[in-house]
């Protein structure tokens, strides 16, 4: 494994910790600022929308500098945002800190995916992308539970200060381990934008929005769901998040391994399984053991879609992958924002803390439909260059 992949994984660990730790701390943050749980959920929605906006914006702004330099700058922005969150005296400023942090997220994973894929042979690209995302999944096994424990025991502000320190470690790792990779010759914004003319790129992004959105519909409100429905204690949320992280880790490995072999069948299996598990989670949430099993499966099935979806975008972008890759990371977070918002709506409507699971099941099922549609469209569309082998008509 190239050491550069380790550096990218370190950065992903910090970003993954700050993205997901908020779920376990929503009750504490809501109580501190005197807002409702659905209002505190805006910290998830706002972060996700910031990724959606920041992914293309930061990628375009960094179009004229090397990818390594841009990764360093993005990690610096990440550190600043987390420090602002740790010190915020009011909820609006806390939300501002989350948005500042989120601006680095999409471009980091988007550019990082391209760098990771360029470091290995063509038949190992999905595996390299999965290696980078392993940092994010390990964050959910170690960083997020530890951050949740610190937040509940010492205070959530300390959690975000520690996350800022993680960002510094990630920045130093990139400086030290990522090789100098100059901006590709001929890279132009206009060329990057041509990737979005391909309907397969847009379909892959739509699958990303809906599929991973299904995961966040349930996980955003995991703390109140487990404590007020399943009957777990507040302290148990920490190890439940560990369980979710273990599922993500396993799913990421499987997704990276099989996406290089049978990408679309992998998506059919994971998206279909995710829809079923989320629907069952509505019932399972009333039983401690079944709820824990569902959390593990949601993490595994949800994150098994990440390497194949990211690889599909890179494959379909045809030589202009950087912006498309970053925008697809934004698509993951657009799904997160949509799901967190819809989950808050059904809770506020009085449908209960398990209602977001139904939202997630519907979103995952819709992503599965798009996957079948994408495959059918691909079968009907000639491969690039196929027209060139068709014999010219003979005129007599």
CSV table of C-alpha atoms in Angstrom, one decimal, residues 170-382:
chain,number,residue,atom,x,y,z
A,170,UNK,CA,-4.0,14.8,9.3
A,171,UNK,CA,-2.5,17.9,7.8
A,172,UNK,CA,1.0,16.9,8.9
A,173,UNK,CA,0.4,13.4,7.5
A,174,UNK,CA,-0.4,14.9,4.1
A,175,UNK,CA,2.6,17.2,4.2
A,176,UNK,CA,4.9,14.3,5.1
A,177,UNK,CA,3.5,11.3,3.1
A,178,UNK,CA,1.6,12.5,0.0
A,179,UNK,CA,4.0,12.9,-3.0
A,180,UNK,CA,4.0,16.1,-5.0
A,181,UNK,CA,1.4,15.6,-7.6
A,182,UNK,CA,1.3,18.6,-10.0
A,183,UNK,CA,-1.9,19.8,-11.5
A,184,UNK,CA,-2.5,17.6,-14.6
A,185,UNK,CA,-1.6,19.3,-17.9
A,186,UNK,CA,-4.5,20.6,-19.8
A,187,UNK,CA,-6.9,20.5,-16.8
A,188,UNK,CA,-9.5,23.1,-17.3
A,189,UNK,CA,-12.8,23.8,-15.6
A,190,UNK,CA,-14.7,23.6,-18.9
A,191,UNK,CA,-13.3,20.1,-19.5
A,192,UNK,CA,-14.3,19.1,-15.9
A,193,UNK,CA,-17.8,20.3,-16.6
A,194,UNK,CA,-18.2,18.1,-19.6
A,195,UNK,CA,-18.5,15.1,-17.3
A,196,UNK,CA,-21.9,16.3,-16.3
A,197,UNK,CA,-23.3,15.8,-19.8
A,198,UNK,CA,-23.1,12.1,-19.3
A,199,UNK,CA,-26.4,10.8,-17.9
A,200,UNK,CA,-24.6,7.9,-16.2
A,201,UNK,CA,-22.7,10.4,-14.1
A,202,UNK,CA,-25.9,12.1,-13.0
A,203,UNK,CA,-27.6,8.8,-12.3
A,204,UNK,CA,-24.7,7.7,-10.2
A,205,UNK,CA,-24.9,10.9,-8.2
A,206,UNK,CA,-28.7,10.5,-7.8
A,207,UNK,CA,-28.1,7.0,-6.4
A,208,UNK,CA,-25.6,8.5,-4.0
A,209,UNK,CA,-28.1,11.1,-2.7
A,210,UNK,CA,-30.9,8.6,-2.2
A,211,UNK,CA,-28.9,5.5,-1.1
A,212,UNK,CA,-26.6,7.1,1.6
A,213,UNK,CA,-29.5,9.4,2.5
A,214,UNK,CA,-31.3,6.3,3.7
A,215,UNK,CA,-28.5,5.6,6.1
A,216,UNK,CA,-28.6,9.1,7.6
A,217,UNK,CA,-32.4,9.2,8.0
A,218,UNK,CA,-31.9,6.6,10.7
A,219,UNK,CA,-28.5,7.4,12.1
A,220,UNK,CA,-29.0,11.2,12.6
A,221,UNK,CA,-31.6,10.5,15.4
A,222,UNK,CA,-29.9,7.3,16.7
A,223,UNK,CA,-29.4,8.8,20.2
A,224,UNK,CA,-33.0,9.7,21.0
A,225,UNK,CA,-34.2,6.5,19.2
A,226,UNK,CA,-32.1,4.2,21.2
A,227,UNK,CA,-32.6,5.9,24.6
A,228,UNK,CA,-36.3,6.7,24.3
A,229,UNK,CA,-37.6,3.8,22.2
A,230,UNK,CA,-35.2,0.8,22.7
A,231,UNK,CA,-34.6,1.7,26.3
A,232,UNK,CA,-30.8,2.0,26.2
A,233,UNK,CA,-29.0,4.4,28.7
A,234,UNK,CA,-27.3,7.5,27.5
A,235,UNK,CA,-23.9,5.9,28.0
A,236,UNK,CA,-24.9,2.9,25.7
A,237,UNK,CA,-25.1,5.3,22.7
A,238,UNK,CA,-21.3,5.2,22.7
A,239,UNK,CA,-20.9,1.5,22.0
A,240,UNK,CA,-23.9,1.5,19.7
A,241,UNK,CA,-21.9,4.0,17.6
A,242,UNK,CA,-19.0,1.6,17.8
A,243,UNK,CA,-21.2,-1.1,16.3
A,244,UNK,CA,-22.3,1.2,13.5
A,245,UNK,CA,-18.7,2.0,12.8
A,246,UNK,CA,-17.8,-1.7,12.7
A,247,UNK,CA,-20.5,-2.2,10.2
A,248,UNK,CA,-19.2,0.7,8.1
A,249,UNK,CA,-15.7,-0.7,8.2
A,250,UNK,CA,-16.8,-4.1,7.0
A,251,UNK,CA,-19.1,-2.7,4.4
A,252,UNK,CA,-16.3,-0.5,3.1
A,253,UNK,CA,-13.9,-3.4,2.7
A,254,UNK,CA,-16.6,-5.5,0.9
A,255,UNK,CA,-17.6,-2.6,-1.3
A,256,UNK,CA,-14.0,-1.9,-2.3
A,257,UNK,CA,-13.3,-5.6,-3.0
A,258,UNK,CA,-16.3,-6.4,-5.1
A,259,UNK,CA,-16.7,-3.1,-6.9
A,260,UNK,CA,-13.6,-3.9,-8.9
A,261,UNK,CA,-15.2,-7.1,-10.0
A,262,UNK,CA,-19.0,-6.7,-10.3
A,263,UNK,CA,-19.9,-3.2,-9.6
A,264,UNK,CA,-23.6,-3.0,-10.5
A,265,UNK,CA,-24.6,-6.4,-8.9
A,266,UNK,CA,-22.9,-5.1,-5.8
A,267,UNK,CA,-25.1,-2.0,-5.8
A,268,UNK,CA,-28.2,-4.1,-6.4
A,269,UNK,CA,-27.4,-6.2,-3.4
A,270,UNK,CA,-26.5,-3.5,-1.0
A,271,UNK,CA,-29.2,-1.0,-1.9
A,272,UNK,CA,-31.9,-3.7,-1.8
A,273,UNK,CA,-30.6,-5.0,1.5
A,274,UNK,CA,-30.4,-1.5,3.0
A,275,UNK,CA,-34.1,-0.8,2.1
A,276,UNK,CA,-35.2,-4.0,3.8
A,277,UNK,CA,-33.2,-3.5,6.9
A,278,UNK,CA,-34.3,0.1,7.4
A,279,UNK,CA,-37.9,-0.9,7.0
A,280,UNK,CA,-37.4,-3.6,9.7
A,281,UNK,CA,-35.5,-1.2,11.9
A,282,UNK,CA,-38.8,0.5,12.6
A,283,UNK,CA,-39.9,-2.7,14.5
A,284,UNK,CA,-36.5,-3.7,15.6
A,285,UNK,CA,-36.0,-0.4,17.4
A,286,UNK,CA,-38.3,-1.6,20.2
A,287,UNK,CA,-36.0,-4.5,21.1
A,288,UNK,CA,-32.4,-3.9,22.4
A,289,UNK,CA,-30.8,-6.8,20.7
A,290,UNK,CA,-32.6,-6.5,17.3
A,291,UNK,CA,-31.9,-2.7,17.4
A,292,UNK,CA,-28.2,-3.4,17.8
A,293,UNK,CA,-28.2,-5.9,14.9
A,294,UNK,CA,-30.0,-3.4,12.7
A,295,UNK,CA,-27.5,-0.6,13.5
A,296,UNK,CA,-24.6,-3.0,12.4
A,297,UNK,CA,-26.4,-3.9,9.2
A,298,UNK,CA,-27.3,-0.3,8.3
A,299,UNK,CA,-23.6,0.7,8.7
A,300,UNK,CA,-22.4,-2.3,6.6
A,301,UNK,CA,-24.9,-2.1,3.8
A,302,UNK,CA,-24.9,1.7,3.6
A,303,UNK,CA,-21.1,2.1,3.4
A,304,UNK,CA,-20.7,-0.9,1.0
A,305,UNK,CA,-22.3,1.4,-1.6
A,306,UNK,CA,-19.6,4.1,-1.2
A,307,UNK,CA,-16.6,2.7,-3.2
A,308,UNK,CA,-18.7,1.4,-6.1
A,309,UNK,CA,-20.6,4.6,-6.4
A,310,UNK,CA,-17.4,6.7,-6.2
A,311,UNK,CA,-15.7,4.4,-8.7
A,312,UNK,CA,-18.7,4.5,-11.1
A,313,UNK,CA,-18.5,8.3,-11.2
A,314,UNK,CA,-14.8,8.2,-11.8
A,315,UNK,CA,-15.2,5.6,-14.6
A,316,UNK,CA,-18.0,7.6,-16.3
A,317,UNK,CA,-16.3,11.0,-16.0
A,318,UNK,CA,-14.0,10.1,-18.9
A,319,UNK,CA,-10.7,11.9,-18.1
A,320,UNK,CA,-12.2,14.8,-16.2
A,321,UNK,CA,-12.8,13.2,-12.8
A,322,UNK,CA,-11.8,15.7,-10.2
A,323,UNK,CA,-14.9,18.0,-10.1
A,324,UNK,CA,-17.2,15.0,-10.7
A,325,UNK,CA,-15.6,13.1,-7.8
A,326,UNK,CA,-15.9,16.1,-5.5
A,327,UNK,CA,-19.5,16.7,-6.5
A,328,UNK,CA,-20.4,13.1,-5.8
A,329,UNK,CA,-19.0,13.5,-2.3
A,330,UNK,CA,-21.3,16.5,-2.1
A,331,UNK,CA,-24.1,14.2,-3.3
A,332,UNK,CA,-23.5,11.9,-0.3
A,333,UNK,CA,-24.0,14.8,1.9
A,334,UNK,CA,-27.0,16.2,0.0
A,335,UNK,CA,-28.6,12.9,0.8
A,336,UNK,CA,-27.5,13.3,4.5
A,337,UNK,CA,-29.1,16.8,4.6
A,338,UNK,CA,-32.3,15.6,2.9
A,339,UNK,CA,-32.6,12.6,5.1
A,340,UNK,CA,-31.9,14.6,8.4
A,341,UNK,CA,-34.4,17.2,7.4
A,342,UNK,CA,-37.1,14.7,6.5
A,343,UNK,CA,-36.4,12.7,9.6
A,344,UNK,CA,-36.8,15.8,11.7
A,345,UNK,CA,-40.1,16.6,9.9
A,346,UNK,CA,-41.6,13.2,10.7
A,347,UNK,CA,-40.5,13.4,14.3
A,348,UNK,CA,-41.9,16.9,14.7
A,349,UNK,CA,-45.1,15.7,13.1
A,350,UNK,CA,-45.5,13.4,16.1
A,351,UNK,CA,-44.8,10.1,14.2
A,352,UNK,CA,-42.2,9.0,16.8
A,353,UNK,CA,-38.5,8.5,16.8
A,354,UNK,CA,-38.7,5.4,14.7
A,355,UNK,CA,-40.4,7.2,11.8
A,356,UNK,CA,-37.1,8.3,10.1
A,357,UNK,CA,-36.4,4.6,9.4
A,358,UNK,CA,-39.3,4.5,7.0
A,359,UNK,CA,-38.0,7.6,5.3
A,360,UNK,CA,-34.6,5.9,4.9
A,361,UNK,CA,-36.2,2.7,3.5
A,362,UNK,CA,-38.1,4.7,0.8
A,363,UNK,CA,-34.9,6.6,-0.1
A,364,UNK,CA,-32.8,3.4,-0.4
A,365,UNK,CA,-35.6,1.7,-2.5
A,366,UNK,CA,-35.6,4.7,-4.8
A,367,UNK,CA,-31.8,4.4,-5.2
A,368,UNK,CA,-32.2,0.7,-6.2
A,369,UNK,CA,-34.7,1.7,-8.9
A,370,UNK,CA,-32.2,4.2,-10.3
A,371,UNK,CA,-29.5,1.5,-10.3
A,372,UNK,CA,-31.6,-0.8,-12.5
A,373,UNK,CA,-32.5,2.1,-14.7
A,374,UNK,CA,-28.8,3.1,-15.1
A,375,UNK,CA,-27.8,-0.5,-16.0
A,376,UNK,CA,-30.7,-0.7,-18.6
A,377,UNK,CA,-29.6,2.6,-20.1
A,378,UNK,CA,-26.0,1.4,-20.3
A,379,UNK,CA,-27.1,-1.8,-22.1
A,380,UNK,CA,-28.9,0.3,-24.7
A,381,UNK,CA,-26.1,2.8,-25.2
A,382,UNK,CA,-23.2,1.9,-27.5
